[in-house]
mmCIF file of C-alpha atoms in Angstrom:
data_model
loop_
_atom_site.group_PDB
_atom_site.id
_atom_site.type_symbol
_atom_site.label_atom_id
_atom_site.label_comp_id
_atom_site.label_asym_id
_atom_site.label_seq_id
_atom_site.Cartn_x
_atom_site.Cartn_y
_atom_site.Cartn_z
ATOM 1 C CA MET A 216 0.000 0.000 0.000
ATOM 2 C CA ASP A 217 1.059 3.630 -0.434
ATOM 3 C CA PHE A 218 2.796 5.257 2.525
ATOM 4 C CA SER A 219 1.357 8.774 2.836
ATOM 5 C CA SER A 220 3.547 11.765 3.660
ATOM 6 C CA ASP A 221 1.735 12.237 6.989
ATOM 7 C CA ASN A 222 2.291 8.582 7.911
ATOM 8 C CA LEU A 223 5.957 8.991 6.988
ATOM 9 C CA LYS A 224 6.283 12.071 9.219
ATOM 10 C CA GLY A 225 4.552 10.283 12.091
ATOM 11 C CA PHE A 226 6.764 7.225 11.572
ATOM 12 C CA VAL A 227 9.986 9.284 11.612
ATOM 13 C CA LEU A 228 8.848 11.221 14.697
ATOM 14 C CA ALA A 229 7.942 7.969 16.481
ATOM 15 C CA LEU A 230 11.395 6.557 15.667
ATOM 16 C CA LEU A 231 13.079 9.725 16.929
ATOM 17 C CA SER A 232 10.939 9.576 20.053
ATOM 18 C CA SER A 233 12.003 5.984 20.760
ATOM 19 C CA GLY A 234 15.640 6.902 20.130
ATOM 20 C CA PHE A 235 15.588 9.878 22.490
ATOM 21 C CA ILE A 236 13.643 8.085 25.236
ATOM 22 C CA GLY A 237 15.794 4.946 25.029
ATOM 23 C CA THR A 238 18.972 7.036 25.152
ATOM 24 C CA SER A 239 17.671 9.096 28.077
ATOM 25 C CA PHE A 240 17.481 5.993 30.285
ATOM 26 C CA ILE A 241 21.184 5.329 29.775
ATOM 27 C CA ILE A 242 22.235 8.956 30.300
ATOM 28 C CA LYS A 243 20.155 9.260 33.466
ATOM 29 C CA LYS A 244 21.542 6.003 34.839
ATOM 30 C CA LYS A 245 25.116 7.196 34.291
ATOM 31 C CA GLY A 246 24.165 10.436 36.013
ATOM 32 C CA LEU A 247 22.691 8.494 38.951
ATOM 33 C CA ARG A 248 25.886 6.445 39.229
ATOM 34 C CA ARG A 249 28.007 9.578 39.296
ATOM 35 C CA ALA A 250 25.753 11.162 41.898
ATOM 36 C CA ALA A 251 25.825 8.006 44.050
ATOM 37 C CA ALA A 252 29.602 8.187 44.215
ATOM 38 C CA SER A 253 29.436 11.478 46.101
ATOM 39 C CA GLY A 254 26.112 11.315 47.920
ATOM 40 C CA VAL A 255 23.171 9.188 49.073
ATOM 41 C CA ARG A 256 21.783 6.929 46.347
ATOM 42 C CA ALA A 257 18.414 7.829 44.816
ATOM 43 C CA GLY A 258 17.111 4.387 45.771
ATOM 44 C CA PHE A 259 17.671 5.251 49.436
ATOM 45 C CA GLY A 260 16.015 8.668 49.325
ATOM 46 C CA GLY A 261 18.976 10.737 48.165
ATOM 47 C CA TYR A 262 18.626 13.733 45.845
ATOM 48 C CA SER A 263 22.268 14.379 44.966
ATOM 49 C CA TYR A 264 21.446 13.520 41.335
ATOM 50 C CA LEU A 265 19.664 16.878 41.062
ATOM 51 C CA TRP A 266 23.103 18.499 41.057
ATOM 52 C CA GLU A 267 24.436 16.119 38.413
ATOM 53 C CA PRO A 268 24.467 17.732 34.910
ATOM 54 C CA LEU A 269 24.421 14.317 33.202
ATOM 55 C CA TRP A 270 21.127 13.441 34.893
ATOM 56 C CA TRP A 271 19.567 16.680 33.650
ATOM 57 C CA ILE A 272 20.818 15.979 30.115
ATOM 58 C CA GLY A 273 19.028 12.635 30.323
ATOM 59 C CA MET A 274 15.853 14.306 31.575
ATOM 60 C CA ILE A 275 15.922 16.861 28.760
ATOM 61 C CA THR A 276 16.508 14.058 26.255
ATOM 62 C CA MET A 277 13.453 12.242 27.582
ATOM 63 C CA ILE A 278 11.315 15.399 27.331
ATOM 64 C CA VAL A 279 12.403 15.862 23.700
ATOM 65 C CA GLY A 280 11.402 12.257 23.028
ATOM 66 C CA GLU A 281 7.982 12.716 24.610
ATOM 67 C CA VAL A 282 7.377 15.888 22.590
ATOM 68 C CA ALA A 283 8.308 14.031 19.395
ATOM 69 C CA ASN A 284 5.876 11.278 20.348
ATOM 70 C CA PHE A 285 3.149 13.868 20.995
ATOM 71 C CA VAL A 286 3.664 15.426 17.562
ATOM 72 C CA ALA A 287 3.746 11.993 15.892
ATOM 73 C CA TYR A 288 0.121 11.414 16.898
ATOM 74 C CA ALA A 289 -0.848 14.567 14.993
ATOM 75 C CA PHE A 290 0.383 13.010 11.737
ATOM 76 C CA ALA A 291 -0.103 9.254 11.975
ATOM 77 C CA PRO A 292 -2.753 6.909 13.435
ATOM 78 C CA ALA A 293 -2.279 5.468 16.916
ATOM 79 C CA VAL A 294 -2.222 1.996 15.320
ATOM 80 C CA LEU A 295 1.127 2.999 13.781
ATOM 81 C CA VAL A 296 2.642 5.235 16.474
ATOM 82 C CA THR A 297 1.838 3.391 19.715
ATOM 83 C CA PRO A 298 3.491 -0.012 18.987
ATOM 84 C CA LEU A 299 6.687 1.750 17.852
ATOM 85 C CA GLY A 300 7.204 2.814 21.454
ATOM 86 C CA ALA A 301 8.651 -0.670 22.045
ATOM 87 C CA LEU A 302 11.714 0.365 20.043
ATOM 88 C CA SER A 303 12.856 2.558 22.946
ATOM 89 C CA ILE A 304 13.457 -0.667 24.899
ATOM 90 C CA ILE A 305 15.729 -1.907 22.121
ATOM 91 C CA VAL A 306 17.677 1.357 22.069
ATOM 92 C CA SER A 307 18.222 1.292 25.841
ATOM 93 C CA ALA A 308 19.154 -2.431 25.807
ATOM 94 C CA VAL A 309 21.739 -2.012 23.034
ATOM 95 C CA LEU A 310 23.237 1.159 24.543
ATOM 96 C CA ALA A 311 23.373 -0.478 27.974
ATOM 97 C CA HIS A 312 25.353 -3.340 26.429
ATOM 98 C CA PHE A 313 27.999 -1.035 24.958
ATOM 99 C CA ILE A 314 28.013 1.881 27.425
ATOM 100 C CA LEU A 315 27.030 0.400 30.778
ATOM 101 C CA LYS A 316 28.614 -2.988 30.047
ATOM 102 C CA GLU A 317 25.350 -4.784 30.820
ATOM 103 C CA ARG A 318 25.505 -8.005 28.818
ATOM 104 C CA LEU A 319 22.783 -8.422 26.184
ATOM 105 C CA HIS A 320 21.547 -11.978 26.671
ATOM 106 C CA GLU A 321 20.838 -14.073 23.570
ATOM 107 C CA LEU A 322 17.119 -14.169 24.367
ATOM 108 C CA ARG A 323 17.095 -10.382 24.654
ATOM 109 C CA VAL A 324 18.648 -10.193 21.183
ATOM 110 C CA LEU A 325 15.773 -12.380 19.976
ATOM 111 C CA GLY A 326 13.332 -10.002 21.682
ATOM 112 C CA CYS A 327 14.916 -7.041 19.862
ATOM 113 C CA VAL A 328 14.631 -8.828 16.518
ATOM 114 C CA MET A 329 10.978 -9.640 17.211
ATOM 115 C CA CYS A 330 10.181 -6.011 18.074
ATOM 116 C CA ILE A 331 11.854 -4.759 14.902
ATOM 117 C CA THR A 332 10.143 -7.392 12.737
ATOM 118 C CA GLY A 333 6.707 -6.659 14.206
ATOM 119 C CA SER A 334 7.237 -2.907 13.801
ATOM 120 C CA VAL A 335 8.156 -3.324 10.136
ATOM 121 C CA ILE A 336 4.981 -5.351 9.540
ATOM 122 C CA ILE A 337 2.852 -2.695 11.246
ATOM 123 C CA VAL A 338 4.487 0.130 9.284
ATOM 124 C CA ILE A 339 3.992 -1.624 5.940
ATOM 125 C CA HIS A 340 0.294 -2.237 6.599
ATOM 126 C CA ALA A 341 -0.473 0.970 8.545
ATOM 127 C CA PRO A 342 -3.866 2.493 7.630
ATOM 128 C CA GLN A 343 -4.268 5.888 5.983
ATOM 129 C CA GLU A 344 -6.107 8.518 7.967
ATOM 130 C CA LEU A 345 -8.693 10.765 6.398
ATOM 131 C CA PRO A 346 -7.591 14.428 6.338
ATOM 132 C CA ILE A 347 -8.944 16.464 9.270
ATOM 133 C CA THR A 348 -9.605 20.161 8.730
ATOM 134 C CA SER A 349 -10.887 21.286 12.148
ATOM 135 C CA VAL A 350 -11.108 20.265 15.778
ATOM 136 C CA GLN A 351 -14.876 20.150 15.363
ATOM 137 C CA GLU A 352 -14.454 17.149 13.056
ATOM 138 C CA ILE A 353 -12.529 15.380 15.806
ATOM 139 C CA TRP A 354 -15.250 16.368 18.270
ATOM 140 C CA SER A 355 -17.878 14.723 16.066
ATOM 141 C CA MET A 356 -15.745 11.543 16.069
ATOM 142 C CA ALA A 357 -15.390 11.698 19.859
ATOM 143 C CA THR A 358 -19.143 12.087 20.352
ATOM 144 C CA GLN A 359 -20.241 9.266 18.045
ATOM 145 C CA THR A 360 -22.252 6.554 19.797
ATOM 146 C CA ASP A 361 -19.628 3.803 19.516
ATOM 147 C CA PHE A 362 -16.865 5.860 21.088
ATOM 148 C CA LEU A 363 -19.132 7.320 23.784
ATOM 149 C CA LEU A 364 -19.993 3.756 24.795
ATOM 150 C CA TYR A 365 -16.261 3.013 24.996
ATOM 151 C CA VAL A 366 -15.630 6.126 27.118
ATOM 152 C CA VAL A 367 -18.490 5.294 29.486
ATOM 153 C CA SER A 368 -17.226 1.703 29.792
ATOM 154 C CA VAL A 369 -13.705 2.947 30.613
ATOM 155 C CA ILE A 370 -14.948 5.396 33.252
ATOM 156 C CA VAL A 371 -17.180 2.753 34.894
ATOM 157 C CA LEU A 372 -14.342 0.210 34.948
ATOM 158 C CA VAL A 373 -11.912 2.768 36.398
ATOM 159 C CA PHE A 374 -14.351 3.673 39.181
ATOM 160 C CA ILE A 375 -14.938 -0.007 39.975
ATOM 161 C CA LEU A 376 -11.192 -0.648 40.096
ATOM 162 C CA VAL A 377 -10.464 2.437 42.216
ATOM 163 C CA PHE A 378 -13.259 2.123 44.776
ATOM 164 C CA HIS A 379 -13.767 -1.649 44.943
ATOM 165 C CA PHE A 380 -10.647 -3.535 43.866
ATOM 166 C CA VAL A 381 -7.884 -1.141 45.016
ATOM 167 C CA PRO A 382 -8.863 -1.387 48.731
ATOM 168 C CA GLN A 383 -9.337 -5.169 48.489
ATOM 169 C CA CYS A 384 -6.472 -6.402 46.309
ATOM 170 C CA GLY A 385 -4.679 -3.386 44.836
ATOM 171 C CA HIS A 386 -1.438 -4.274 46.608
ATOM 172 C CA THR A 387 -1.570 -7.981 45.792
ATOM 173 C CA ASN A 388 -2.852 -8.059 42.196
ATOM 174 C CA VAL A 389 -0.726 -6.224 39.614
ATOM 175 C CA LEU A 390 -3.663 -6.004 37.178
ATOM 176 C CA VAL A 391 -5.531 -3.495 39.352
ATOM 177 C CA PHE A 392 -3.110 -0.544 39.203
ATOM 178 C CA THR A 393 -1.942 -1.333 35.648
ATOM 179 C CA GLY A 394 -5.544 -1.690 34.528
ATOM 180 C CA ILE A 395 -6.383 1.817 35.748
ATOM 181 C CA CYS A 396 -3.285 3.222 34.027
ATOM 182 C CA SER A 397 -4.036 1.446 30.760
ATOM 183 C CA LEU A 398 -7.707 2.398 30.622
ATOM 184 C CA MET A 399 -6.988 6.061 31.324
ATOM 185 C CA GLY A 400 -4.015 5.900 28.962
ATOM 186 C CA SER A 401 -6.203 4.931 26.023
ATOM 187 C CA LEU A 402 -8.318 8.060 26.584
ATOM 188 C CA SER A 403 -5.252 10.254 27.075
ATOM 189 C CA VAL A 404 -3.774 9.146 23.729
ATOM 190 C CA MET A 405 -7.030 9.936 21.915
ATOM 191 C CA SER A 406 -7.073 13.371 23.547
ATOM 192 C CA VAL A 407 -3.381 13.896 22.779
ATOM 193 C CA LYS A 408 -4.048 13.073 19.143
ATOM 194 C CA ALA A 409 -6.995 15.495 19.063
ATOM 195 C CA LEU A 410 -4.985 18.231 20.769
ATOM 196 C CA GLY A 411 -1.939 17.623 18.570
ATOM 197 C CA THR A 412 -4.042 17.816 15.423
ATOM 198 C CA SER A 413 -5.598 21.068 16.648
ATOM 199 C CA LEU A 414 -2.182 22.608 17.263
ATOM 200 C CA LYS A 415 -0.944 21.356 13.903
ATOM 201 C CA LEU A 416 -3.864 23.038 12.120
ATOM 202 C CA THR A 417 -3.275 26.204 14.161
ATOM 203 C CA PHE A 418 0.387 26.362 13.129
ATOM 204 C CA GLU A 419 -0.694 25.813 9.518
ATOM 205 C CA GLY A 420 -2.817 28.966 9.689
ATOM 206 C CA THR A 421 -6.244 27.705 10.759
ATOM 207 C CA ASN A 422 -6.619 28.818 14.377
ATOM 208 C CA GLN A 423 -8.268 26.085 16.450
ATOM 209 C CA LEU A 424 -7.623 27.701 19.827
ATOM 210 C CA ILE A 425 -10.814 29.735 19.494
ATOM 211 C CA TYR A 426 -12.917 26.578 19.818
ATOM 212 C CA PRO A 427 -13.857 25.268 23.304
ATOM 213 C CA GLU A 428 -13.367 21.694 22.043
ATOM 214 C CA THR A 429 -9.595 22.262 21.880
ATOM 215 C CA TRP A 430 -9.461 23.326 25.524
ATOM 216 C CA PHE A 431 -11.711 20.451 26.544
ATOM 217 C CA PHE A 432 -9.292 17.960 24.964
ATOM 218 C CA MET A 433 -6.443 19.679 26.811
ATOM 219 C CA LEU A 434 -8.309 19.277 30.110
ATOM 220 C CA VAL A 435 -8.869 15.575 29.397
ATOM 221 C CA VAL A 436 -5.163 15.128 28.616
ATOM 222 C CA VAL A 437 -4.105 16.712 31.919
ATOM 223 C CA THR A 438 -6.671 14.722 33.940
ATOM 224 C CA CYS A 439 -5.827 11.381 32.337
ATOM 225 C CA VAL A 440 -2.053 11.850 32.504
ATOM 226 C CA ILE A 441 -2.150 12.799 36.210
ATOM 227 C CA THR A 442 -4.300 9.748 36.971
ATOM 228 C CA GLN A 443 -2.010 7.517 34.903
ATOM 229 C CA MET A 444 1.157 8.695 36.615
ATOM 230 C CA ASN A 445 -0.394 8.379 40.066
ATOM 231 C CA TYR A 446 -1.398 4.744 39.658
ATOM 232 C CA LEU A 447 1.673 3.814 37.613
ATOM 233 C CA ASN A 448 3.833 5.050 40.486
ATOM 234 C CA LYS A 449 1.742 2.959 42.881
ATOM 235 C CA ALA A 450 2.221 -0.098 40.651
ATOM 236 C CA LEU A 451 5.985 0.410 40.353
ATOM 237 C CA HIS A 452 6.295 0.995 44.107
ATOM 238 C CA THR A 453 4.292 -2.133 44.951
ATOM 239 C CA PHE A 454 5.437 -4.644 42.323
ATOM 240 C CA ASN A 455 8.630 -5.573 40.510
ATOM 241 C CA THR A 456 9.317 -3.439 37.426
ATOM 242 C CA ALA A 457 9.944 -6.591 35.375
ATOM 243 C CA ILE A 458 6.303 -7.543 36.031
ATOM 244 C CA VAL A 459 4.680 -4.109 35.746
ATOM 245 C CA SER A 460 6.370 -2.939 32.532
ATOM 246 C CA PRO A 461 5.329 -5.722 30.116
ATOM 247 C CA ILE A 462 1.800 -6.012 31.541
ATOM 248 C CA TYR A 463 1.293 -2.261 31.353
ATOM 249 C CA TYR A 464 2.705 -2.080 27.819
ATOM 250 C CA VAL A 465 0.465 -4.908 26.569
ATOM 251 C CA MET A 466 -2.709 -3.528 28.164
ATOM 252 C CA PHE A 467 -2.024 0.108 27.315
ATOM 253 C CA THR A 468 -1.116 -0.560 23.673
ATOM 254 C CA THR A 469 -4.049 -2.933 23.123
ATOM 255 C CA LEU A 470 -6.609 -0.526 24.603
ATOM 256 C CA THR A 471 -5.118 2.460 22.755
ATOM 257 C CA ILE A 472 -5.357 0.702 19.402
ATOM 258 C CA LEU A 473 -8.921 -0.387 20.212
ATOM 259 C CA ALA A 474 -9.903 3.182 21.119
ATOM 260 C CA SER A 475 -8.295 4.536 17.947
ATOM 261 C CA VAL A 476 -10.067 1.978 15.763
ATOM 262 C CA ILE A 477 -13.411 2.948 17.326
ATOM 263 C CA MET A 478 -12.934 6.731 17.303
ATOM 264 C CA PHE A 479 -10.941 7.337 14.124
ATOM 265 C CA LYS A 480 -12.179 4.289 12.158
ATOM 266 C CA ASP A 481 -8.581 3.339 11.358
ATOM 267 C CA TRP A 482 -9.557 0.015 9.796
ATOM 268 C CA ASP A 483 -12.427 1.306 7.636
ATOM 269 C CA GLY A 484 -11.575 0.732 3.987
ATOM 270 C CA GLN A 485 -8.691 -1.628 4.781
ATOM 271 C CA SER A 486 -8.637 -5.157 3.417
ATOM 272 C CA GLY A 487 -8.959 -8.104 5.760
ATOM 273 C CA GLY A 488 -5.418 -9.165 4.902
ATOM 274 C CA SER A 489 -3.968 -5.805 5.972
ATOM 275 C CA ILE A 490 -5.868 -5.848 9.264
ATOM 276 C CA VAL A 491 -4.725 -9.401 10.026
ATOM 277 C CA SER A 492 -1.136 -8.431 9.163
ATOM 278 C CA GLU A 493 -1.279 -5.454 11.550
ATOM 279 C CA ILE A 494 -2.637 -7.662 14.335
ATOM 280 C CA CYS A 495 0.094 -10.252 13.707
ATOM 281 C CA GLY A 496 2.767 -7.534 13.715
ATOM 282 C CA PHE A 497 1.321 -6.163 16.947
ATOM 283 C CA ILE A 498 1.420 -9.612 18.570
ATOM 284 C CA VAL A 499 5.053 -10.071 17.490
ATOM 285 C CA VAL A 500 5.982 -6.695 19.019
ATOM 286 C CA LEU A 501 4.194 -7.551 22.273
ATOM 287 C CA SER A 502 5.913 -10.939 22.434
ATOM 288 C CA GLY A 503 9.306 -9.354 21.836
ATOM 289 C CA THR A 504 8.646 -6.726 24.511
ATOM 290 C CA ILE A 505 7.665 -9.335 27.080
ATOM 291 C CA LEU A 506 10.746 -11.407 26.212
ATOM 292 C CA LEU A 507 12.972 -8.349 26.686
ATOM 293 C CA HIS A 508 11.552 -7.732 30.144
ATOM 294 C CA VAL A 509 11.455 -11.293 31.500
ATOM 295 C CA THR A 510 15.058 -11.970 30.454
ATOM 296 C CA LYS A 511 16.592 -8.739 31.695
ATOM 297 C CA ASP A 512 17.882 -10.322 34.956
ATOM 298 C CA PHE A 513 19.174 -13.579 33.445
ATOM 299 C CA ASP A 514 22.788 -12.578 33.925
ATOM 300 C CA LYS A 515 22.651 -11.682 37.606
ATOM 301 C CA SER A 516 25.474 -13.153 39.647
ATOM 302 C CA PRO A 517 24.652 -16.614 41.075
ATOM 303 C CA SER A 518 26.211 -15.583 44.364
ATOM 304 C CA ILE A 519 23.751 -12.733 44.623
ATOM 305 C CA ARG A 520 20.810 -14.999 43.806
ATOM 306 C CA SER A 521 21.864 -17.454 46.504
ATOM 307 C CA SER A 522 21.255 -14.773 49.126
ATOM 308 C CA TYR A 523 17.564 -14.754 48.220
ATOM 309 C CA VAL A 524 16.930 -17.794 50.459
ATOM 310 C CA PRO A 525 18.661 -17.229 53.809
ATOM 311 C CA SER A 526 18.325 -20.055 56.320
ATOM 312 C CA SER A 527 17.686 -17.839 59.333
ATOM 313 C CA PRO A 528 16.764 -14.254 60.275
ATOM 314 C CA SER A 529 20.285 -13.611 61.541
ATOM 315 C CA LEU A 530 21.798 -14.807 58.270
ATOM 316 C CA SER A 531 19.291 -12.651 56.412
ATOM 317 C CA THR A 532 20.395 -9.617 58.414
ATOM 318 C CA ARG A 533 24.072 -10.373 57.757
ATOM 319 C CA LEU A 534 23.476 -10.727 54.003
ATOM 320 C CA CYS A 535 21.560 -7.456 53.973
ATOM 321 C CA SER A 536 24.411 -5.694 55.696
ATOM 322 C CA GLU A 537 26.896 -7.082 53.189
ATOM 323 C CA ASP A 538 24.741 -6.064 50.237
ATOM 324 C CA GLU A 539 24.202 -2.565 51.611
ATOM 325 C CA GLU A 540 27.967 -2.233 51.981
ATOM 326 C CA LEU A 541 28.358 -3.221 48.314
ATOM 327 C CA LEU A 542 25.775 -0.638 47.344
ATOM 328 C CA LYS A 543 27.808 2.074 49.034
ATOM 329 C CA HIS A 544 30.602 1.185 46.652
ATOM 330 C CA GLY A 545 28.388 1.434 43.582
ATOM 331 C CA GLU A 546 27.469 -2.231 42.976
ATOM 332 C CA GLU A 547 24.178 -2.124 40.973
ATOM 333 C CA ASP A 548 23.388 -5.859 40.853
ATOM 334 C CA VAL A 549 22.545 -6.182 44.528
ATOM 335 C CA THR A 550 19.686 -3.662 44.563
ATOM 336 C CA SER A 551 17.011 -6.345 44.300
ATOM 337 C CA SER A 552 18.779 -8.432 46.951
ATOM 338 C CA VAL A 553 18.698 -5.560 49.436
ATOM 339 C CA ASP A 554 15.027 -4.986 48.679
ATOM 340 C CA PHE A 555 14.365 -8.681 49.323
ATOM 341 C CA CYS A 556 16.286 -8.640 52.579
ATOM 342 C CA LEU A 557 14.439 -5.602 53.864
ATOM 343 C CA ARG A 558 11.105 -7.237 53.066
ATOM 344 C CA ARG A 559 12.213 -10.472 54.765
ATOM 345 C CA GLN A 560 13.293 -8.670 57.929
ATOM 346 C CA GLU A 561 9.813 -7.161 58.144
ATOM 347 C CA LEU A 562 8.388 -10.696 58.351
ATOM 348 C CA TYR A 563 10.358 -11.325 61.515
#
């Protein structure tokens, strides 16, 4: 199929976004390591990294990446842009291998190849969006019956999760916090796309800031993003990142694509073969992403792993003390061991 100029711009911006965001993780980690050498580590409540220029370079790099991702939604459909976010994981994994000397396990290489392959399939079969000339057109899409039903369903599910499931099992079931983030995330992406398109039209000479719909979409973006970040932080604080990240990515990406298909009719006019190819590419990307996350700790030192099962509370305390001493000298691989030891001491 033909690759429109807008799809090409969105594709390039999404690639740049992944590159900047993936690189920012490495720069910030190097900044955190430098800061830890002269102050209290961030993991133990220290803020010395705020005076580390390298950390701020990483933060600025991440902001540039997020802005590029925001603009990408103004040009290309969410079906194309959202799955490409997985490429940032590849960038950070490869750079970590060469810069941070973190070995790239063979299975992680396979995960990278799967993400790239799935992304290529999605790009080749990406749908063409109909040209939008005003924010009022987007408003008519957002107020169509099908999408309103989706919005109502999301809001009801979020309220049920927040007021019923969070008090009961929010801190034992990872799906509760990640579910709230993903549901709100699908609405935030639709609003980001609407807002981005409005700003794009404004910069092209057709002022959309005079319409209340533009400001409404901005309000939705702010509300959804704040809610997302709140519950994502809760999820990351409560559960292991290796569990939260792939589950959140799968749920968020799936719901975002579903919302985009309903609101913007991304698949209208596409052949069945193209739709099936996009779904297959999406599944390959998700599989590669999950593989990248579940294999990220395969090369931890066996001696460190052995400390996960101490035979007595006193031995547990001794191992914790040893690991904390290593941390003071900048050893990164014992972070999870210290966390385990602290949790185990609480049991006694």
